[in-house]
Coordinates of C-alpha atoms in Angstrom, one line a residue:
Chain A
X133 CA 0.0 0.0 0.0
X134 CA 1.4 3.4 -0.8
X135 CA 1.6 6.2 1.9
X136 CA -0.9 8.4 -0.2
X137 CA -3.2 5.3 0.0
X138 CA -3.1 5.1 3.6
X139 CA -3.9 8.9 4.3
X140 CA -7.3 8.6 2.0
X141 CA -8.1 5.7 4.1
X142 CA -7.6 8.0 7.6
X143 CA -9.3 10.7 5.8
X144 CA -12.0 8.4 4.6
X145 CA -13.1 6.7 7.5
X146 CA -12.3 9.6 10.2
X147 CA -9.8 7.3 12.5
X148 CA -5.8 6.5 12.5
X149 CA -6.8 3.5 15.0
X150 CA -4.8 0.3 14.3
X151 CA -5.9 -2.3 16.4
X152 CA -3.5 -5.0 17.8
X153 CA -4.1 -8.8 17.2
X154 CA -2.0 -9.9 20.2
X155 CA -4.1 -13.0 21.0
X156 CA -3.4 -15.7 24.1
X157 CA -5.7 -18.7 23.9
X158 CA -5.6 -17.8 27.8
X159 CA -7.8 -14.3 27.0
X160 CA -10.0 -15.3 24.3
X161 CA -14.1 -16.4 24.9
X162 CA -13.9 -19.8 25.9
X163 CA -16.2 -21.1 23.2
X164 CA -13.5 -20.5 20.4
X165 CA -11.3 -23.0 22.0
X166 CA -13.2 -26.1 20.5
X167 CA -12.6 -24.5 17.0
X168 CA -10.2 -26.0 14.6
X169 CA -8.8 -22.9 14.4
X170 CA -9.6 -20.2 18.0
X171 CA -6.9 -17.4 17.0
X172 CA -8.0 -17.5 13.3
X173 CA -11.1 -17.3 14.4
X174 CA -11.2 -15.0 17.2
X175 CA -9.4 -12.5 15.1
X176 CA -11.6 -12.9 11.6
X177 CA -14.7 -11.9 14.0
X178 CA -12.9 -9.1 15.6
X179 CA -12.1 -7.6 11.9
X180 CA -15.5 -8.2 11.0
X181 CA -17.0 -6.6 13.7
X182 CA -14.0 -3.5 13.3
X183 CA -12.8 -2.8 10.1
X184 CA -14.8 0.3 9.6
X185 CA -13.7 1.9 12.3
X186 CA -9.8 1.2 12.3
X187 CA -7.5 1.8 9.0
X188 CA -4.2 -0.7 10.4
X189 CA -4.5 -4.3 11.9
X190 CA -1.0 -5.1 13.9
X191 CA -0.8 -8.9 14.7
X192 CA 2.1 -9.3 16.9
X193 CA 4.2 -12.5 15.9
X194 CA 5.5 -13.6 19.4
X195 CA 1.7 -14.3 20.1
X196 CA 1.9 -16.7 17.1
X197 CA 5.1 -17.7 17.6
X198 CA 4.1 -18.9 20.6
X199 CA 1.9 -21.5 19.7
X200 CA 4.6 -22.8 17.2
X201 CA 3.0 -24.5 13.6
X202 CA -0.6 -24.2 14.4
X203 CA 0.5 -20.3 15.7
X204 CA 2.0 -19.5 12.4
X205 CA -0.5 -20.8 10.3
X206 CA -3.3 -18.6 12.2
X207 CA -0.9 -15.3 11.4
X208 CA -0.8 -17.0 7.3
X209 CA -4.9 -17.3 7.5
X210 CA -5.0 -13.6 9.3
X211 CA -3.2 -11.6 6.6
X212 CA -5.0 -13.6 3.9
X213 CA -8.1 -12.9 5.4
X214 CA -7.0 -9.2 5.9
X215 CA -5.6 -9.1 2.0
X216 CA -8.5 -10.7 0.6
X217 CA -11.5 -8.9 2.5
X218 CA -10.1 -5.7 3.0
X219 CA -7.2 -5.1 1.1
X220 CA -8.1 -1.3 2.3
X221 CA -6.4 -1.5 5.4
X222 CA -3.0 -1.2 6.1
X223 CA -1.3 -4.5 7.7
X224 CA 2.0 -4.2 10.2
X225 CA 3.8 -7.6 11.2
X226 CA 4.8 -6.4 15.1
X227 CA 7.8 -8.3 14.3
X228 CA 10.3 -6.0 15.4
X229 CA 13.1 -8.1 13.4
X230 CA 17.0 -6.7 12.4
X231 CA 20.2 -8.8 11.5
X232 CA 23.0 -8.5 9.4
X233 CA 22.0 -7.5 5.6
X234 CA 21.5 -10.9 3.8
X235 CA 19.8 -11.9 6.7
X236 CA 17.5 -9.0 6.7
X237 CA 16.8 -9.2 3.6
X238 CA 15.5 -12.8 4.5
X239 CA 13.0 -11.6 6.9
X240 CA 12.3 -8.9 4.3
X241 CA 11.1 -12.2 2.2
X242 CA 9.0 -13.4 4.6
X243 CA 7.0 -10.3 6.0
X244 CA 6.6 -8.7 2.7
X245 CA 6.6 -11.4 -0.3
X246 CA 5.6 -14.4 1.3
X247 CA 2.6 -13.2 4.3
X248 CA 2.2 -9.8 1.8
X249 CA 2.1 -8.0 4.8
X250 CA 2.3 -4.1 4.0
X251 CA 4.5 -3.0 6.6
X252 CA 7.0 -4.6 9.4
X253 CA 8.7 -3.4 13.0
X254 CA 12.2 -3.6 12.9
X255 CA 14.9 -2.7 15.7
X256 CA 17.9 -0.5 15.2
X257 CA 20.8 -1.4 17.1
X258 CA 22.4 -3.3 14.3
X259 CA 22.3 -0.2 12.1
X260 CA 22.0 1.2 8.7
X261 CA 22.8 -2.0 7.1
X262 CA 20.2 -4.1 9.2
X263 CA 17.5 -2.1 8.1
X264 CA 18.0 -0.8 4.3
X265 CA 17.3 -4.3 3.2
X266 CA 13.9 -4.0 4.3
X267 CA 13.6 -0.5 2.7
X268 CA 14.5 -2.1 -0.2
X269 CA 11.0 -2.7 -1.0
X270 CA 8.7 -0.9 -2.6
X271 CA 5.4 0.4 -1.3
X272 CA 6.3 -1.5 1.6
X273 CA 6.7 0.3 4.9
X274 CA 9.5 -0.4 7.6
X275 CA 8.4 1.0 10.9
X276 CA 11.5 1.2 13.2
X277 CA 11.6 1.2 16.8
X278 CA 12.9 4.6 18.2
X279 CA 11.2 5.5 21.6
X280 CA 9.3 2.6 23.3
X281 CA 6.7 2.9 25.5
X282 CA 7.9 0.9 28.3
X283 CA 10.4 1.3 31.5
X284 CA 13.0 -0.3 29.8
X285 CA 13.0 2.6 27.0
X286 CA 15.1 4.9 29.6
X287 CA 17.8 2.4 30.2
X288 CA 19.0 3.2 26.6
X289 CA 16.9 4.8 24.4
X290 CA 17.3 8.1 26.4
X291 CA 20.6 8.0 27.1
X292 CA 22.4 11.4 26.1
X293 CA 24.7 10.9 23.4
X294 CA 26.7 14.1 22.6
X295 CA 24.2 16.1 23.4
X296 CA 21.0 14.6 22.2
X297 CA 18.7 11.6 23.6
X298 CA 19.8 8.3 22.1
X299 CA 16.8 7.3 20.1
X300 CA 16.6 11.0 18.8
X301 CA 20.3 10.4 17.2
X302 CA 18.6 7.2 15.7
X303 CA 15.7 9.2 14.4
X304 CA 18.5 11.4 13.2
X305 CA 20.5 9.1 11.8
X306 CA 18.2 7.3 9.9
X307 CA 16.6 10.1 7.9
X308 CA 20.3 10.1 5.8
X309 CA 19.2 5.9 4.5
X310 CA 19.0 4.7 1.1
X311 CA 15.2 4.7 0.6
X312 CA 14.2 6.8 4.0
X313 CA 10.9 7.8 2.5
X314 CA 9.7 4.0 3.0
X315 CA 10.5 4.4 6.8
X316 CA 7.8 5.1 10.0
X317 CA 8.8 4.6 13.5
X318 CA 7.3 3.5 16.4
X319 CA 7.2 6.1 18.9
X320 CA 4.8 5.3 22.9
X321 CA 2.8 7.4 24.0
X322 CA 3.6 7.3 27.6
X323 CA 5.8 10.2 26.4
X324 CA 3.2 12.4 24.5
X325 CA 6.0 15.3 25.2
X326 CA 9.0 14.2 23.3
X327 CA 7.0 14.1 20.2
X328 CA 7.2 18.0 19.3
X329 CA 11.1 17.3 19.5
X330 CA 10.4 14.0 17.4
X331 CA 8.5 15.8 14.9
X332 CA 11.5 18.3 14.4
X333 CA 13.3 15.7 13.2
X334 CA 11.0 13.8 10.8
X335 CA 8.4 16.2 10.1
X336 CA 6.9 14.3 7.6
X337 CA 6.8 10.8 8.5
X338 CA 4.3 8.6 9.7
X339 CA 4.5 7.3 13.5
X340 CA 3.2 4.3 15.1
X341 CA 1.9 4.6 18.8
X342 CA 1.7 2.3 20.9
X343 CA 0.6 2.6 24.6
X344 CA -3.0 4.3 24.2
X345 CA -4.9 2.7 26.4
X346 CA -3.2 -0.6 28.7
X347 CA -0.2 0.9 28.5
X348 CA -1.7 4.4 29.7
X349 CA -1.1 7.0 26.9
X350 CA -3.2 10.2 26.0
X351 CA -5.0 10.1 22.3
X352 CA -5.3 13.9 22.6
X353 CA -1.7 14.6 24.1
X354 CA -0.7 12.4 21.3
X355 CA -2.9 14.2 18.6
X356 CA -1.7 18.0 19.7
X357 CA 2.2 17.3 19.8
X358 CA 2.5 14.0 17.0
X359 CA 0.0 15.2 14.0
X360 CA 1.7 17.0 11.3
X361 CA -0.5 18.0 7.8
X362 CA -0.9 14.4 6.7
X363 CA -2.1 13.4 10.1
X364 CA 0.6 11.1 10.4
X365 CA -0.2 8.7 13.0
X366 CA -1.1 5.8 13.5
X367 CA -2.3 5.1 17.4
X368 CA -2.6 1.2 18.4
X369 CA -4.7 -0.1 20.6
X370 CA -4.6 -4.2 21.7
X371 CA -6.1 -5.0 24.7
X372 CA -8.1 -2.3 25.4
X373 CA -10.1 -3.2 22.3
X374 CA -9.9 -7.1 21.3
X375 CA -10.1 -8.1 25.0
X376 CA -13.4 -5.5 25.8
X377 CA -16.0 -7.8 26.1
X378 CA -15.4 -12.0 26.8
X379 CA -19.0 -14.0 25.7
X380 CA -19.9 -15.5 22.6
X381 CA -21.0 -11.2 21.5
X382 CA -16.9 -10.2 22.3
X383 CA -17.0 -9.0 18.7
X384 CA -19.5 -6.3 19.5
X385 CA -18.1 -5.3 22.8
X386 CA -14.6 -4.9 20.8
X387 CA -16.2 -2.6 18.4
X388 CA -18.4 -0.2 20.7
X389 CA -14.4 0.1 22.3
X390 CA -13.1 1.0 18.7
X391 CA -15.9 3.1 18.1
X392 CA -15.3 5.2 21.3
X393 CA -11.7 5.5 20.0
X394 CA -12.9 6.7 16.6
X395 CA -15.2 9.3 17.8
X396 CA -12.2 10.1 19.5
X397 CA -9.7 10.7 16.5
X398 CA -13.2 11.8 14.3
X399 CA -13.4 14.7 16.5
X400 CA -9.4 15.7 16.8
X401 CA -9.6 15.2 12.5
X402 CA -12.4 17.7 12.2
X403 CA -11.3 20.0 14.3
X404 CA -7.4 20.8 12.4
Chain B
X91 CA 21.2 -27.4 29.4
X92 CA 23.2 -26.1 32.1
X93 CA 27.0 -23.9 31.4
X94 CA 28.4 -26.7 33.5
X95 CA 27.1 -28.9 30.6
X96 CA 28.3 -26.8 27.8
X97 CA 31.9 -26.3 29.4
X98 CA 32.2 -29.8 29.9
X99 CA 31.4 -30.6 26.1
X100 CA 33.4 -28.2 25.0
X101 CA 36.5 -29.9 26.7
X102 CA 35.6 -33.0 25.4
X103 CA 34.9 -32.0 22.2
X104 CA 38.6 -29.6 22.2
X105 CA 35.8 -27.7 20.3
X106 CA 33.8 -24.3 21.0
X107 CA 32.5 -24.2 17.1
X108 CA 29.0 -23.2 16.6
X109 CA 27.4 -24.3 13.2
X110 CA 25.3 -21.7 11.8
X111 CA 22.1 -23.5 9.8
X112 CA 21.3 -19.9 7.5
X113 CA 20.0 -22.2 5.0
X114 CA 18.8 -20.6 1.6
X115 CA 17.2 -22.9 -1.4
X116 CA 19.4 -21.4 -3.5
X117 CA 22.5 -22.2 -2.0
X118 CA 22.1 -26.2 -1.4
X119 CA 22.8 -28.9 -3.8
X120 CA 20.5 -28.8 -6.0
X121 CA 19.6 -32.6 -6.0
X122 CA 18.0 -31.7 -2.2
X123 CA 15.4 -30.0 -3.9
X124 CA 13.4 -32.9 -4.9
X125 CA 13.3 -34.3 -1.4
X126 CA 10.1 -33.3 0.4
X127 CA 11.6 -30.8 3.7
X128 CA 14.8 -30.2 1.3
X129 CA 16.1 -27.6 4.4
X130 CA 15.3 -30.4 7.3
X131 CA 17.5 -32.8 5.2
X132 CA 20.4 -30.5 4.3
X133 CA 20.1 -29.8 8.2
X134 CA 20.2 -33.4 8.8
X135 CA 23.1 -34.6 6.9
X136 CA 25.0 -31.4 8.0
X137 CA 24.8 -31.9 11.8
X138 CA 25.0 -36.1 11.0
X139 CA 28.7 -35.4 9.6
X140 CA 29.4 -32.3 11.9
X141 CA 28.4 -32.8 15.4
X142 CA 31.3 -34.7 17.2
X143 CA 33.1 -31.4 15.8
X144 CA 30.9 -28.7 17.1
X145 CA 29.4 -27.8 20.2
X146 CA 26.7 -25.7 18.9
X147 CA 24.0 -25.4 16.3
X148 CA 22.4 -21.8 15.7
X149 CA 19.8 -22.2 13.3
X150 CA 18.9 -18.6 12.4
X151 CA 14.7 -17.9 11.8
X152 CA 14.9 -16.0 9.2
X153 CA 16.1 -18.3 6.7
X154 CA 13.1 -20.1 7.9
X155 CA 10.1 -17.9 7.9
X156 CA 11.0 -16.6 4.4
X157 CA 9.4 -19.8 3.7
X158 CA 6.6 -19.7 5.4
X159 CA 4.7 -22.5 7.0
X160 CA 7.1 -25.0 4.9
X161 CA 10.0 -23.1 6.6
X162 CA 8.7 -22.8 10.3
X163 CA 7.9 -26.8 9.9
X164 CA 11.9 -27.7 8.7
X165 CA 12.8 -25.6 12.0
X166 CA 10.5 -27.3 13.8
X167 CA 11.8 -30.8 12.2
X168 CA 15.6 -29.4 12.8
X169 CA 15.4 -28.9 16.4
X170 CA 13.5 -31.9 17.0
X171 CA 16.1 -34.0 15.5
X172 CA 19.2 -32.3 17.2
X173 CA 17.2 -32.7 20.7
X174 CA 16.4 -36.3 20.1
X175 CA 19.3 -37.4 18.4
X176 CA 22.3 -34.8 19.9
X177 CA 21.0 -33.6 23.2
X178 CA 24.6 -32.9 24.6
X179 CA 24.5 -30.1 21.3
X180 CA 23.5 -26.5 22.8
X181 CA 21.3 -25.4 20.6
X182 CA 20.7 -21.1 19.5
X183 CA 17.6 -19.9 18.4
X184 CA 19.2 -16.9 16.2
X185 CA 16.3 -14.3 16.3
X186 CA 17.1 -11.5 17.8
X187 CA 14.1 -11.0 19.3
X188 CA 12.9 -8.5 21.9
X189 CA 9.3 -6.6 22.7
X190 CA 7.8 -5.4 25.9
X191 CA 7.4 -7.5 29.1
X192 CA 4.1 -9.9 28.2
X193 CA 5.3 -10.2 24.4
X194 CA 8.9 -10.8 25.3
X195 CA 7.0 -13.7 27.2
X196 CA 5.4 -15.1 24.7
X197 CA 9.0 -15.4 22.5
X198 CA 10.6 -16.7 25.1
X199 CA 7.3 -19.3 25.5
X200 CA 8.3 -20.0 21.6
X201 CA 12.0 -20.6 21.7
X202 CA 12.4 -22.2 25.1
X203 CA 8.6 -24.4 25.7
X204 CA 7.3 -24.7 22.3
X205 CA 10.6 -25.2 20.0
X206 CA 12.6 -26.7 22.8
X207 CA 15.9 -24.5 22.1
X208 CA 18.4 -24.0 24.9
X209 CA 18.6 -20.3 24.2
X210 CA 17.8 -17.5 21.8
X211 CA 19.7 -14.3 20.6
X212 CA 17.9 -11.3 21.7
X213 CA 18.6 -7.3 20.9
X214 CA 18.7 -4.5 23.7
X215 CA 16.9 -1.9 22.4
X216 CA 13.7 -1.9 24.5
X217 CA 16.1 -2.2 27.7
X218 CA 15.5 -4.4 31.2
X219 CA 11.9 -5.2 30.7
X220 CA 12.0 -6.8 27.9
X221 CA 15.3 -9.4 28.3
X222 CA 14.3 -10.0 31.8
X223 CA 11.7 -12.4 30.5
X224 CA 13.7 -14.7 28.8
X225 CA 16.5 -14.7 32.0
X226 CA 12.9 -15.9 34.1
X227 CA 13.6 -19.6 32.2
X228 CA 15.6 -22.1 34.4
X229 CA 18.6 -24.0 32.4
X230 CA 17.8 -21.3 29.3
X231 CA 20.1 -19.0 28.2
X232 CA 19.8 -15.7 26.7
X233 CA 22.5 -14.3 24.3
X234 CA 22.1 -10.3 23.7
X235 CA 23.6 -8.4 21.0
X236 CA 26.6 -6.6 22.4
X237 CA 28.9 -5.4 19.6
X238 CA 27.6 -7.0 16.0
X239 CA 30.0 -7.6 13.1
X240 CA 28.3 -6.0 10.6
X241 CA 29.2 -2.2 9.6
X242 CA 26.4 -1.1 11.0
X243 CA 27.6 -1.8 14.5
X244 CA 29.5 2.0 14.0
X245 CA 26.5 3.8 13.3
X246 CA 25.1 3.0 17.2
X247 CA 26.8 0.5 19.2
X248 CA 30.0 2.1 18.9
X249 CA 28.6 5.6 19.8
X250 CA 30.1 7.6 23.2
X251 CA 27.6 7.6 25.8
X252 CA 29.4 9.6 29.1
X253 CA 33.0 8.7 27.8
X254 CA 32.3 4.8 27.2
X255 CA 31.0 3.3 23.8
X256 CA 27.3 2.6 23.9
X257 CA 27.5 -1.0 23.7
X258 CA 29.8 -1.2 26.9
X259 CA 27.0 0.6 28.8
X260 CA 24.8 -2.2 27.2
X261 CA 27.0 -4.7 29.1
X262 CA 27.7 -2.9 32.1
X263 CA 23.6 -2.3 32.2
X264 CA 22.3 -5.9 32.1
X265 CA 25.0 -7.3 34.8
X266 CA 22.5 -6.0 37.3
X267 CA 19.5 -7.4 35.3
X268 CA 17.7 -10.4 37.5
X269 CA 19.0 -13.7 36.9
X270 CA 21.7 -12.2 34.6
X271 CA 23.5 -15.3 35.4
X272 CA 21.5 -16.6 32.1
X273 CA 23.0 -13.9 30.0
X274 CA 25.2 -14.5 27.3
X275 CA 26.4 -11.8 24.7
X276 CA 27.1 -11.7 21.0
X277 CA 30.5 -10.1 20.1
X278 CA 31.6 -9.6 16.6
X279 CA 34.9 -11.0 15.8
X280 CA 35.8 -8.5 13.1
X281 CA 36.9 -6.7 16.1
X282 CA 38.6 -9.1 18.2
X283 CA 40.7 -5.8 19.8
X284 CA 37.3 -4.7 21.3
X285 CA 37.2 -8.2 23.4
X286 CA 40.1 -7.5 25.9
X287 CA 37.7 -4.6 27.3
X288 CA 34.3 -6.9 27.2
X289 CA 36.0 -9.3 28.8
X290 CA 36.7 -6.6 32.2
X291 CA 33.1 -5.9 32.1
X292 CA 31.5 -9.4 31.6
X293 CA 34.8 -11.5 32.4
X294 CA 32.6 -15.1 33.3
X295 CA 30.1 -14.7 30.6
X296 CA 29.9 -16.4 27.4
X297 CA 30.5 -14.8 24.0
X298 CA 28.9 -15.8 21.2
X299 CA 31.0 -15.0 18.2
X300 CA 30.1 -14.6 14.9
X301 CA 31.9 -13.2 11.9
X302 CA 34.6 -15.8 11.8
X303 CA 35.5 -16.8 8.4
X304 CA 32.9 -15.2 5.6
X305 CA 32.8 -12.0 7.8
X306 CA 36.7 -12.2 8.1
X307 CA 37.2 -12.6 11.9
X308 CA 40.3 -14.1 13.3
X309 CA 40.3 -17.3 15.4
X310 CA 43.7 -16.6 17.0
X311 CA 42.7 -13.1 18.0
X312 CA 39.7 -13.8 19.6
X313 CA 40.5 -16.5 21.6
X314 CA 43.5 -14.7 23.0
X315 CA 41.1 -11.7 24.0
X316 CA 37.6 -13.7 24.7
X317 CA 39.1 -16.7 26.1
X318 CA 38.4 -16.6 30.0
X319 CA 39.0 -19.8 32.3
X320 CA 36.1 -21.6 31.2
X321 CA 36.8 -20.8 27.6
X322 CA 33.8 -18.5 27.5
X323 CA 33.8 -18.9 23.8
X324 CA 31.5 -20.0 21.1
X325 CA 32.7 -19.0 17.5
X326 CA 30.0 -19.6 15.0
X327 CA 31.0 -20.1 11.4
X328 CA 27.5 -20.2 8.7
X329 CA 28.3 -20.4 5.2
X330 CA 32.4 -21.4 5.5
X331 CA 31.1 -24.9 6.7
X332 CA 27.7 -25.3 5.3
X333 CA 28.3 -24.5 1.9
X334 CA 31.7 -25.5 1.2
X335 CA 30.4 -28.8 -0.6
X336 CA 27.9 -28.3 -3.5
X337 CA 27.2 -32.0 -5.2
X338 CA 26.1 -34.9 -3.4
X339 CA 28.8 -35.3 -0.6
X340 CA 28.4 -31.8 0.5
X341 CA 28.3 -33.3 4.1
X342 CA 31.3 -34.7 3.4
X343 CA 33.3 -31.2 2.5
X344 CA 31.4 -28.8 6.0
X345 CA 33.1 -32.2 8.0
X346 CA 36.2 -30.8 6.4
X347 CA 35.4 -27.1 7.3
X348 CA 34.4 -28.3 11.0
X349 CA 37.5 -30.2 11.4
X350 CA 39.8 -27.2 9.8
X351 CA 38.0 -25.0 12.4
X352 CA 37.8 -28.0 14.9
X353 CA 41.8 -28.5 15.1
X354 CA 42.3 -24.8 15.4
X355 CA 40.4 -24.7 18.5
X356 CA 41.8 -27.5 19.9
X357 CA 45.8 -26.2 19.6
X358 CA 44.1 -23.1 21.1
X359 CA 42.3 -25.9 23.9
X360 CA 45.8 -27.5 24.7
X361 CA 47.9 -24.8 24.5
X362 CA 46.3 -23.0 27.6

């Protein structure tokens, strides 16, 4: 999907909400567990029930991972779903992936050609040549880490480095990589402040924030200092959303919690 | 498997040679291809004429997930066989993984419960938080990027953060870490120099070392800087012993790799 594609979307449906498909067979309504397939299922009737109201779906691989074979075909029957019924919406593997080049370019393979996902989390300690194998691809999008939203984010990412936070040198940095324009980054929102700072660096590109919601961020604090003229956001929200409601109607209760999110990011979108 | 394990192999072996499985289709002799899991059975024959040579398997993921299902089943099939058949052989999970708390969980649930591995490469990035959940696992071992070997290691790791390069702050950071005891870290050996001043940070740890042979490493070097007194070493070598054969006895020619790189350890192993 190209970037220009994704802003009609936001524009279209009044929301930047990408919901996150982390799924544990310990969370999910009990009565999916006797189907051949719970995850697949659990997350086909949560896109059903959302993909009006959100423009990005997120699935997170560890949650697949985790259940091994069976796991990793439920994330192949989720983007195929996602591709075939809504090929509208913009897909991120929460992979968060980086190795040396030829190795990159290996997981490059199998986020982008093989489960045609549009987009893919990637983390930069490895450098430049860890991540331009993935930009490598066009109209795909490589969304790298650069301020988490957890406690661990200030044992490195906001250590001063001649002057500037870490994670802002990486911002920095990357902006100077062969095919930068294909690059987002994923930026919390438990830090809502930073991103004025953040935005002075990469004015124009898209963010992805996580921590809206569970993790405790602020969709307005988020709007007023992370928006620039393209919108350029995209805000996640996992549990707060897939997990709202836990009977056989889950799927409505998670959509009455995306809808409250969208009327959210309707009324910050009309009001610029 | 325990270090005390792993030491104790290594002296019996007079080996501390990791065998990197990066397998690509189009690298293997081509008569595989017919065979149905043609990865699992280059795998196979590999670590059949390798393992009384090597201490170590490190199957890297994303040579398997550019396949897809197909290539998460031959990983599957890989480490089942070197569990069943070699269970003295500590085996790597090479994925460089990392996320926040409950998802670093869930990898760690992958790698360590699901796949069976003894440990799994993960990168710093997201700080404490999200390594501390792979050092939870008993007899599991955790091996974080330190200092890569790829160029890209100068564009962050090697960065001045209060008048000591970033990555030594890395390693001086996760000695406090709980259960850091599990820790092991990966140190490029295309800059064996560097090892002399890892080694007075993290002196009883293991090293994982890649970048010896096709990333132009030197064995001498970094045993005479990363050695400690329980060796402390494993020195991976990928493509210099899995490809060195092409036709039907390729096994035959990565024995003769292993046993080049075999011999060299052990003059290194009697010589202390």
């Amino acid at each position: 999907m190209t970037t220009k594609n994704l802003i009609s979307e936001i524009n279209r449906k009044k929301s930047f909400l990408c919901i996150g498909l982390d799924v544990d067979l310990d969370k999910i309504p009990k009565h999916l567990l006797s189907e051949e397939d719970p995850i697949f299922s659990f997350n086909k009737a949560i896109i059903d029930a959302t993909h009006h109201l959100a423009v990005a779906y997120k699935p997170n691989t560890a949650f697949y991972e985790a259940y091994g074979l069976k796991g990793w075909r439920s994330l192949e029957r989720t983007i195929e779903y996602l591709n075939k019924n809504y090929p509208e919406i913009f897909t991120i593997a929460d992979a968060k992936r980086g190795d040396i080049g030829n190795t990159s370019t290996m997981y490059a393979k199998a986020f982008f050609d093989d489960l045609a996902f549009d987009s893919v989390t990637v983390a930069p300690y490895m450098g430049k040549d860890s991540i331009e194998p993935f930009l490598a691809f066009e109209n795909k999008h490589t969304i790298m880490l650069a301020l988490t939203s957890n406690e661990g984010a200030f044992d490195f990412q906001t250590k001063d480095v001649g002057g500037q936070e870490f994670y802002k040198m990486v911002l920095q940095t990357s902006t100077a990589w062969k095919n930068a324009k294909n690059l987002m980054y994923v930026v919390g929102a438990t830090k809502a402040e930073y991103l004025a700072d953040i935005r002075s660096i990469i004015p124009d590109s898209f963010l992805l924030v996580p921590g809206v919601g569970a993790q405790g961020g602020n969709l307005q604090d988020v709007a007023k200092y992370g928006m620039n003229k393209h919108v350029g956001l995209l805000v996640n929200s996992s549990r707060g959303v897939i997990y709202a409601g836990n009977d056989t109607q889950f799927y409505n209760e998670a959509a009455k919690a995306a809808k409250v999110l969208q009327q959210q990011m309707e009324v910050i979108l009309d009001a610029r």
